[in-house]
């Protein structure tokens, strides 16, 4: 992290943990031993050292095309949709230019799985050109996540290793010159990695009868303690 050994800010994270511990202490003192107390987060956090330009990778690997004479698209304005089979939007999402779904879609239903497999395989082989480390831990298709066809969702969700994250340019449809760029801005931490890289936490002063609790278990637990759900 860029905060390492940066003067007055180098201890800011442990100091913040101490501050939150004091808050929890105040809550405990306001309750009694019969009061259920949950402390949880929906995700963890990690370093953001490298920016990944997904649209650049898609362009370099023959999935996204620009109009003749164009360089980098801004908000996809220079994309040649008559040739483009996939594009990235947001921070972790890749969409097929699917015929019948996208305005200028060209990928036939029968060919979607083939394109998805090619993109998945290519992205999982992506290495950091600076240190040869793998960039992407997992690439999930809608089928992998059991997402029904009628749900509006990306065709692929990219799960990065800690340290790597989609660039701001990717989020708005740009395709800069290089696929990987060293992060130099002060924003040096994030959580948009593969979920297994940044798991959340859950602490309870009452026994949780759950082997692998996830965020969807919280509401049933609370309702049960309130005797509103059995």
PDB file of C-alpha atoms in Angstrom:
ATOM      1  CA  UNK A   1       0.000   0.000   0.000  1.00  0.00           C
ATOM      2  CA  UNK A   2       1.119   3.540  -0.731  1.00  0.00           C
ATOM      3  CA  UNK A   3       0.354   4.476   2.891  1.00  0.00           C
ATOM      4  CA  UNK A   4       3.297   2.441   4.173  1.00  0.00           C
ATOM      5  CA  UNK A   5       5.727   4.655   6.064  1.00  0.00           C
ATOM      6  CA  UNK A   6       3.910   7.833   4.979  1.00  0.00           C
ATOM      7  CA  UNK A   7       4.436   9.974   8.056  1.00  0.00           C
ATOM      8  CA  UNK A   8       1.333  10.678  10.118  1.00  0.00           C
ATOM      9  CA  UNK A   9      -0.826   8.360   7.984  1.00  0.00           C
ATOM     10  CA  UNK A  10       1.216   5.179   8.341  1.00  0.00           C
ATOM     11  CA  UNK A  11      -0.737   3.984  11.414  1.00  0.00           C
ATOM     12  CA  UNK A  12      -4.162   5.209  10.324  1.00  0.00           C
ATOM     13  CA  UNK A  13      -5.646   1.733   9.757  1.00  0.00           C
ATOM     14  CA  UNK A  14      -4.799   0.231  13.191  1.00  0.00           C
ATOM     15  CA  UNK A  15      -5.899   3.513  14.793  1.00  0.00           C
ATOM     16  CA  UNK A  16      -9.236   3.242  13.023  1.00  0.00           C
ATOM     17  CA  UNK A  17      -9.655  -0.338  14.264  1.00  0.00           C
ATOM     18  CA  UNK A  18      -9.021   0.921  17.800  1.00  0.00           C
ATOM     19  CA  UNK A  19     -11.615   3.653  17.346  1.00  0.00           C
ATOM     20  CA  UNK A  20     -14.240   1.162  16.182  1.00  0.00           C
ATOM     21  CA  UNK A  21     -13.340  -1.166  19.062  1.00  0.00           C
ATOM     22  CA  UNK A  22     -14.134   1.715  21.423  1.00  0.00           C
ATOM     23  CA  UNK A  23     -17.515   2.156  19.707  1.00  0.00           C
ATOM     24  CA  UNK A  24     -18.315  -1.540  20.183  1.00  0.00           C
ATOM     25  CA  UNK A  25     -17.280  -1.246  23.830  1.00  0.00           C
ATOM     26  CA  UNK A  26     -19.782   1.587  24.319  1.00  0.00           C
ATOM     27  CA  UNK A  27     -22.538  -0.522  22.742  1.00  0.00           C
ATOM     28  CA  UNK A  28     -21.726  -3.477  25.014  1.00  0.00           C
ATOM     29  CA  UNK A  29     -21.906  -1.257  28.088  1.00  0.00           C
ATOM     30  CA  UNK A  30     -25.368  -0.069  27.029  1.00  0.00           C
ATOM     31  CA  UNK A  31     -26.706  -3.631  26.753  1.00  0.00           C
ATOM     32  CA  UNK A  32     -26.850  -6.718  28.942  1.00  0.00           C
ATOM     33  CA  UNK A  33     -25.682 -10.310  28.469  1.00  0.00           C
ATOM     34  CA  UNK A  34     -29.036 -11.312  26.994  1.00  0.00           C
ATOM     35  CA  UNK A  35     -28.792  -8.807  24.150  1.00  0.00           C
ATOM     36  CA  UNK A  36     -27.576 -10.338  20.860  1.00  0.00           C
ATOM     37  CA  UNK A  37     -24.748  -8.308  19.338  1.00  0.00           C
ATOM     38  CA  UNK A  38     -23.551  -8.729  15.763  1.00  0.00           C
ATOM     39  CA  UNK A  39     -20.525  -7.051  14.228  1.00  0.00           C
ATOM     40  CA  UNK A  40     -20.122  -7.749  10.533  1.00  0.00           C
ATOM     41  CA  UNK A  41     -18.901  -6.508   7.196  1.00  0.00           C
ATOM     42  CA  UNK A  42     -20.075  -7.440   3.721  1.00  0.00           C
ATOM     43  CA  UNK A  43     -16.513  -7.561   2.385  1.00  0.00           C
ATOM     44  CA  UNK A  44     -12.888  -7.028   3.295  1.00  0.00           C
ATOM     45  CA  UNK A  45     -10.317  -4.654   1.818  1.00  0.00           C
ATOM     46  CA  UNK A  46      -6.957  -4.823   0.113  1.00  0.00           C
ATOM     47  CA  UNK A  47      -4.291  -2.930  -1.832  1.00  0.00           C
ATOM     48  CA  UNK A  48      -5.049  -1.404  -5.233  1.00  0.00           C
ATOM     49  CA  UNK A  49      -1.628  -1.330  -6.908  1.00  0.00           C
ATOM     50  CA  UNK A  50      -2.406  -2.029 -10.572  1.00  0.00           C
ATOM     51  CA  UNK A  51      -5.097  -0.726 -12.936  1.00  0.00           C
ATOM     52  CA  UNK A  52      -6.469  -3.152 -15.518  1.00  0.00           C
ATOM     53  CA  UNK A  53      -8.018  -1.865 -18.743  1.00  0.00           C
ATOM     54  CA  UNK A  54     -10.423  -4.649 -19.667  1.00  0.00           C
ATOM     55  CA  UNK A  55     -11.600  -3.016 -22.889  1.00  0.00           C
ATOM     56  CA  UNK A  56      -7.981  -2.713 -23.997  1.00  0.00           C
ATOM     57  CA  UNK A  57      -7.494  -6.445 -23.407  1.00  0.00           C
ATOM     58  CA  UNK A  58     -10.693  -7.202 -25.323  1.00  0.00           C
ATOM     59  CA  UNK A  59      -9.473  -5.002 -28.188  1.00  0.00           C
ATOM     60  CA  UNK A  60      -6.022  -6.586 -28.282  1.00  0.00           C
ATOM     61  CA  UNK A  61      -7.528 -10.064 -28.319  1.00  0.00           C
ATOM     62  CA  UNK A  62     -10.043  -9.530 -31.100  1.00  0.00           C
ATOM     63  CA  UNK A  63     -13.279  -9.160 -29.145  1.00  0.00           C
ATOM     64  CA  UNK A  64     -13.694  -5.369 -29.309  1.00  0.00           C
ATOM     65  CA  UNK A  65     -13.093  -3.332 -32.483  1.00  0.00           C
ATOM     66  CA  UNK A  66     -12.814   0.403 -33.068  1.00  0.00           C
ATOM     67  CA  UNK A  67     -13.935   2.300 -36.142  1.00  0.00           C
ATOM     68  CA  UNK A  68     -11.243   2.867 -38.757  1.00  0.00           C
ATOM     69  CA  UNK A  69      -8.803   5.561 -37.678  1.00  0.00           C
ATOM     70  CA  UNK A  70     -10.053   5.656 -34.087  1.00  0.00           C
ATOM     71  CA  UNK A  71      -7.854   5.155 -31.047  1.00  0.00           C
ATOM     72  CA  UNK A  72      -9.566   4.945 -27.665  1.00  0.00           C
ATOM     73  CA  UNK A  73     -13.348   5.067 -27.325  1.00  0.00           C
ATOM     74  CA  UNK A  74     -14.949   7.320 -24.747  1.00  0.00           C
ATOM     75  CA  UNK A  75     -18.307   5.978 -23.635  1.00  0.00           C
ATOM     76  CA  UNK A  76     -18.021   3.488 -26.527  1.00  0.00           C
ATOM     77  CA  UNK A  77     -18.511   6.248 -29.135  1.00  0.00           C
ATOM     78  CA  UNK A  78     -15.802   4.862 -31.461  1.00  0.00           C
ATOM     79  CA  UNK A  79     -16.643   1.167 -31.081  1.00  0.00           C
ATOM     80  CA  UNK A  80     -17.382  -0.705 -34.302  1.00  0.00           C
ATOM     81  CA  UNK A  81     -20.362  -2.730 -33.138  1.00  0.00           C
ATOM     82  CA  UNK A  82     -20.602  -4.589 -36.452  1.00  0.00           C
ATOM     83  CA  UNK A  83     -17.415  -6.481 -35.486  1.00  0.00           C
ATOM     84  CA  UNK A  84     -17.380  -6.294 -31.677  1.00  0.00           C
ATOM     85  CA  UNK A  85     -18.365  -9.473 -29.811  1.00  0.00           C
ATOM     86  CA  UNK A  86     -17.737  -8.304 -26.226  1.00  0.00           C
ATOM     87  CA  UNK A  87     -17.194  -5.146 -24.189  1.00  0.00           C
ATOM     88  CA  UNK A  88     -16.508  -4.254 -20.559  1.00  0.00           C
ATOM     89  CA  UNK A  89     -18.646  -1.903 -18.486  1.00  0.00           C
ATOM     90  CA  UNK A  90     -18.430  -0.996 -14.834  1.00  0.00           C
ATOM     91  CA  UNK A  91     -15.576  -2.454 -12.817  1.00  0.00           C
ATOM     92  CA  UNK A  92     -15.883  -6.240 -13.030  1.00  0.00           C
ATOM     93  CA  UNK A  93     -18.361  -6.850 -15.822  1.00  0.00           C
ATOM     94  CA  UNK A  94     -18.027  -8.104 -19.388  1.00  0.00           C
ATOM     95  CA  UNK A  95     -21.013  -8.231 -21.723  1.00  0.00           C
ATOM     96  CA  UNK A  96     -21.424 -10.032 -25.013  1.00  0.00           C
ATOM     97  CA  UNK A  97     -22.659  -7.936 -27.907  1.00  0.00           C
ATOM     98  CA  UNK A  98     -25.548 -10.364 -28.085  1.00  0.00           C
ATOM     99  CA  UNK A  99     -27.893 -10.329 -31.057  1.00  0.00           C
ATOM    100  CA  UNK A 100     -31.472  -9.663 -30.014  1.00  0.00           C
ATOM    101  CA  UNK A 101     -30.392  -8.135 -26.710  1.00  0.00           C
ATOM    102  CA  UNK A 102     -27.948  -5.341 -27.519  1.00  0.00           C
ATOM    103  CA  UNK A 103     -28.940  -2.547 -29.888  1.00  0.00           C
ATOM    104  CA  UNK A 104     -26.347  -3.555 -32.504  1.00  0.00           C
ATOM    105  CA  UNK A 105     -25.721  -7.091 -31.303  1.00  0.00           C
ATOM    106  CA  UNK A 106     -24.010  -9.619 -33.552  1.00  0.00           C
ATOM    107  CA  UNK A 107     -23.322 -12.682 -31.366  1.00  0.00           C
ATOM    108  CA  UNK A 108     -25.886 -15.371 -32.165  1.00  0.00           C
ATOM    109  CA  UNK A 109     -27.378 -17.371 -29.300  1.00  0.00           C
ATOM    110  CA  UNK A 110     -25.707 -20.560 -30.571  1.00  0.00           C
ATOM    111  CA  UNK A 111     -22.265 -18.893 -30.469  1.00  0.00           C
ATOM    112  CA  UNK A 112     -22.480 -17.205 -27.056  1.00  0.00           C
ATOM    113  CA  UNK A 113     -21.002 -20.069 -25.051  1.00  0.00           C
ATOM    114  CA  UNK A 114     -18.034 -20.340 -27.429  1.00  0.00           C
ATOM    115  CA  UNK A 115     -17.218 -16.627 -27.036  1.00  0.00           C
ATOM    116  CA  UNK A 116     -17.637 -16.840 -23.257  1.00  0.00           C
ATOM    117  CA  UNK A 117     -15.212 -19.779 -23.029  1.00  0.00           C
ATOM    118  CA  UNK A 118     -12.593 -17.941 -25.108  1.00  0.00           C
ATOM    119  CA  UNK A 119     -12.786 -14.818 -22.966  1.00  0.00           C
ATOM    120  CA  UNK A 120     -12.682 -16.802 -19.708  1.00  0.00           C
ATOM    121  CA  UNK A 121      -9.617 -18.769 -20.795  1.00  0.00           C
ATOM    122  CA  UNK A 122      -7.804 -15.678 -22.037  1.00  0.00           C
ATOM    123  CA  UNK A 123      -8.459 -13.566 -18.958  1.00  0.00           C
ATOM    124  CA  UNK A 124      -7.402 -16.322 -16.564  1.00  0.00           C
ATOM    125  CA  UNK A 125      -4.064 -16.467 -18.382  1.00  0.00           C
ATOM    126  CA  UNK A 126      -3.473 -12.725 -18.088  1.00  0.00           C
ATOM    127  CA  UNK A 127      -0.135 -11.934 -16.397  1.00  0.00           C
ATOM    128  CA  UNK A 128       1.219  -8.692 -15.024  1.00  0.00           C
ATOM    129  CA  UNK A 129       3.806  -7.630 -17.599  1.00  0.00           C
ATOM    130  CA  UNK A 130       5.875  -6.004 -14.840  1.00  0.00           C
ATOM    131  CA  UNK A 131       6.265  -8.965 -12.470  1.00  0.00           C
ATOM    132  CA  UNK A 132       4.634 -11.923 -14.292  1.00  0.00           C
ATOM    133  CA  UNK A 133       2.069 -12.473 -11.518  1.00  0.00           C
ATOM    134  CA  UNK A 134      -1.395 -13.739 -12.411  1.00  0.00           C
ATOM    135  CA  UNK A 135      -3.950 -10.931 -12.509  1.00  0.00           C
ATOM    136  CA  UNK A 136      -7.292 -12.716 -12.444  1.00  0.00           C
ATOM    137  CA  UNK A 137      -8.267 -15.440  -9.993  1.00  0.00           C
ATOM    138  CA  UNK A 138     -11.666 -16.368 -11.412  1.00  0.00           C
ATOM    139  CA  UNK A 139     -13.989 -15.435 -14.242  1.00  0.00           C
ATOM    140  CA  UNK A 140     -17.616 -16.321 -13.581  1.00  0.00           C
ATOM    141  CA  UNK A 141     -20.255 -16.819 -16.249  1.00  0.00           C
ATOM    142  CA  UNK A 142     -23.968 -16.468 -15.638  1.00  0.00           C
ATOM    143  CA  UNK A 143     -24.148 -20.262 -15.742  1.00  0.00           C
ATOM    144  CA  UNK A 144     -21.469 -20.540 -13.028  1.00  0.00           C
ATOM    145  CA  UNK A 145     -23.554 -18.305 -10.758  1.00  0.00           C
ATOM    146  CA  UNK A 146     -26.941 -19.789 -11.705  1.00  0.00           C
ATOM    147  CA  UNK A 147     -28.224 -16.451 -13.003  1.00  0.00           C
ATOM    148  CA  UNK A 148     -31.421 -16.911 -15.065  1.00  0.00           C
ATOM    149  CA  UNK A 149     -31.507 -15.545 -18.614  1.00  0.00           C
ATOM    150  CA  UNK A 150     -34.289 -13.094 -17.783  1.00  0.00           C
ATOM    151  CA  UNK A 151     -32.170 -11.342 -15.131  1.00  0.00           C
ATOM    152  CA  UNK A 152     -30.279  -8.213 -16.201  1.00  0.00           C
ATOM    153  CA  UNK A 153     -26.690  -9.137 -15.345  1.00  0.00           C
ATOM    154  CA  UNK A 154     -23.241  -9.287 -16.986  1.00  0.00           C
ATOM    155  CA  UNK A 155     -22.332 -12.309 -19.074  1.00  0.00           C
ATOM    156  CA  UNK A 156     -19.018 -12.532 -17.215  1.00  0.00           C
ATOM    157  CA  UNK A 157     -17.876 -11.245 -13.828  1.00  0.00           C
ATOM    158  CA  UNK A 158     -14.125 -10.812 -13.384  1.00  0.00           C
ATOM    159  CA  UNK A 159     -12.618 -11.740 -10.007  1.00  0.00           C
ATOM    160  CA  UNK A 160      -9.189 -10.150  -9.574  1.00  0.00           C
ATOM    161  CA  UNK A 161      -6.402 -11.131  -7.242  1.00  0.00           C
ATOM    162  CA  UNK A 162      -5.712  -8.545  -4.541  1.00  0.00           C
ATOM    163  CA  UNK A 163      -3.686  -5.669  -5.909  1.00  0.00           C
ATOM    164  CA  UNK A 164      -5.427  -5.580  -9.293  1.00  0.00           C
ATOM    165  CA  UNK A 165      -8.621  -3.714 -10.145  1.00  0.00           C
ATOM    166  CA  UNK A 166     -10.400  -2.463 -13.252  1.00  0.00           C
ATOM    167  CA  UNK A 167      -9.489   1.093 -14.166  1.00  0.00           C
ATOM    168  CA  UNK A 168     -11.830   4.055 -14.042  1.00  0.00           C
ATOM    169  CA  UNK A 169     -11.500   4.175 -17.840  1.00  0.00           C
ATOM    170  CA  UNK A 170     -12.870   0.635 -18.100  1.00  0.00           C
ATOM    171  CA  UNK A 171     -15.934   1.649 -16.113  1.00  0.00           C
ATOM    172  CA  UNK A 172     -16.925   4.251 -18.713  1.00  0.00           C
ATOM    173  CA  UNK A 173     -16.040   2.330 -21.859  1.00  0.00           C
ATOM    174  CA  UNK A 174     -12.571   3.598 -22.700  1.00  0.00           C
ATOM    175  CA  UNK A 175      -9.703   1.474 -24.005  1.00  0.00           C
ATOM    176  CA  UNK A 176      -6.360   3.154 -23.165  1.00  0.00           C
ATOM    177  CA  UNK A 177      -3.151   2.108 -24.882  1.00  0.00           C
ATOM    178  CA  UNK A 178      -1.932  -0.395 -22.267  1.00  0.00           C
ATOM    179  CA  UNK A 179      -3.789  -3.253 -20.592  1.00  0.00           C
ATOM    180  CA  UNK A 180      -1.943  -2.911 -17.264  1.00  0.00           C
ATOM    181  CA  UNK A 181      -0.847   0.307 -15.601  1.00  0.00           C
ATOM    182  CA  UNK A 182       0.872   0.957 -12.271  1.00  0.00           C
ATOM    183  CA  UNK A 183      -1.463   2.747  -9.865  1.00  0.00           C
ATOM    184  CA  UNK A 184      -0.017   6.121  -8.794  1.00  0.00           C
ATOM    185  CA  UNK A 185      -3.055   7.948  -7.362  1.00  0.00           C
ATOM    186  CA  UNK A 186      -3.631   8.295  -3.612  1.00  0.00           C
ATOM    187  CA  UNK A 187      -6.659   5.981  -3.801  1.00  0.00           C
ATOM    188  CA  UNK A 188      -4.571   2.888  -3.067  1.00  0.00           C
ATOM    189  CA  UNK A 189      -7.047   0.462  -1.488  1.00  0.00           C
ATOM    190  CA  UNK A 190     -10.243  -1.199  -2.677  1.00  0.00           C
ATOM    191  CA  UNK A 191     -12.455  -4.278  -2.429  1.00  0.00           C
ATOM    192  CA  UNK A 192     -13.386  -4.977  -6.070  1.00  0.00           C
ATOM    193  CA  UNK A 193     -11.454  -8.251  -6.130  1.00  0.00           C
ATOM    194  CA  UNK A 194     -12.593 -11.853  -6.249  1.00  0.00           C
ATOM    195  CA  UNK A 195     -14.868 -12.441  -3.260  1.00  0.00           C
ATOM    196  CA  UNK A 196     -12.505 -15.100  -1.885  1.00  0.00           C
ATOM    197  CA  UNK A 197      -9.734 -12.481  -1.752  1.00  0.00           C
ATOM    198  CA  UNK A 198     -11.668 -10.101   0.500  1.00  0.00           C
ATOM    199  CA  UNK A 199     -14.088 -12.080   2.690  1.00  0.00           C
ATOM    200  CA  UNK A 200     -16.250 -10.206   5.145  1.00  0.00           C
ATOM    201  CA  UNK A 201     -16.323 -10.964   8.862  1.00  0.00           C
ATOM    202  CA  UNK A 202     -19.036 -11.756  11.362  1.00  0.00           C
ATOM    203  CA  UNK A 203     -18.734 -11.692  15.145  1.00  0.00           C
ATOM    204  CA  UNK A 204     -21.555 -12.578  17.494  1.00  0.00           C
ATOM    205  CA  UNK A 205     -21.898 -12.831  21.265  1.00  0.00           C
ATOM    206  CA  UNK A 206     -24.496 -15.551  20.661  1.00  0.00           C
ATOM    207  CA  UNK A 207     -23.777 -18.887  19.060  1.00  0.00           C
ATOM    208  CA  UNK A 208     -24.330 -18.913  15.310  1.00  0.00           C
ATOM    209  CA  UNK A 209     -25.313 -22.384  14.176  1.00  0.00           C
ATOM    210  CA  UNK A 210     -23.866 -21.817  10.731  1.00  0.00           C
ATOM    211  CA  UNK A 211     -20.814 -23.547   9.278  1.00  0.00           C
ATOM    212  CA  UNK A 212     -20.225 -21.038   6.500  1.00  0.00           C
ATOM    213  CA  UNK A 213     -22.288 -17.934   7.259  1.00  0.00           C
ATOM    214  CA  UNK A 214     -22.905 -15.464   4.454  1.00  0.00           C
ATOM    215  CA  UNK A 215     -24.685 -12.139   4.325  1.00  0.00           C
ATOM    216  CA  UNK A 216     -28.010 -13.743   3.395  1.00  0.00           C
ATOM    217  CA  UNK A 217     -28.077 -15.501   6.792  1.00  0.00           C
ATOM    218  CA  UNK A 218     -28.148 -12.263   8.780  1.00  0.00           C
ATOM    219  CA  UNK A 219     -31.800 -11.339   8.371  1.00  0.00           C
ATOM    220  CA  UNK A 220     -33.158 -14.801   9.356  1.00  0.00           C
ATOM    221  CA  UNK A 221     -30.861 -14.736  12.420  1.00  0.00           C
ATOM    222  CA  UNK A 222     -32.117 -11.289  13.466  1.00  0.00           C
ATOM    223  CA  UNK A 223     -35.767 -12.204  12.900  1.00  0.00           C
ATOM    224  CA  UNK A 224     -35.354 -15.393  14.900  1.00  0.00           C
ATOM    225  CA  UNK A 225     -33.835 -13.488  17.820  1.00  0.00           C
ATOM    226  CA  UNK A 226     -36.737 -11.046  17.638  1.00  0.00           C
ATOM    227  CA  UNK A 227     -39.070 -14.054  17.640  1.00  0.00           C
ATOM    228  CA  UNK A 228     -40.551 -12.822  14.383  1.00  0.00           C
ATOM    229  CA  UNK A 229     -39.417 -15.875  12.453  1.00  0.00           C
ATOM    230  CA  UNK A 230     -39.133 -19.543  13.397  1.00  0.00           C
TER     231      UNK A 230
END
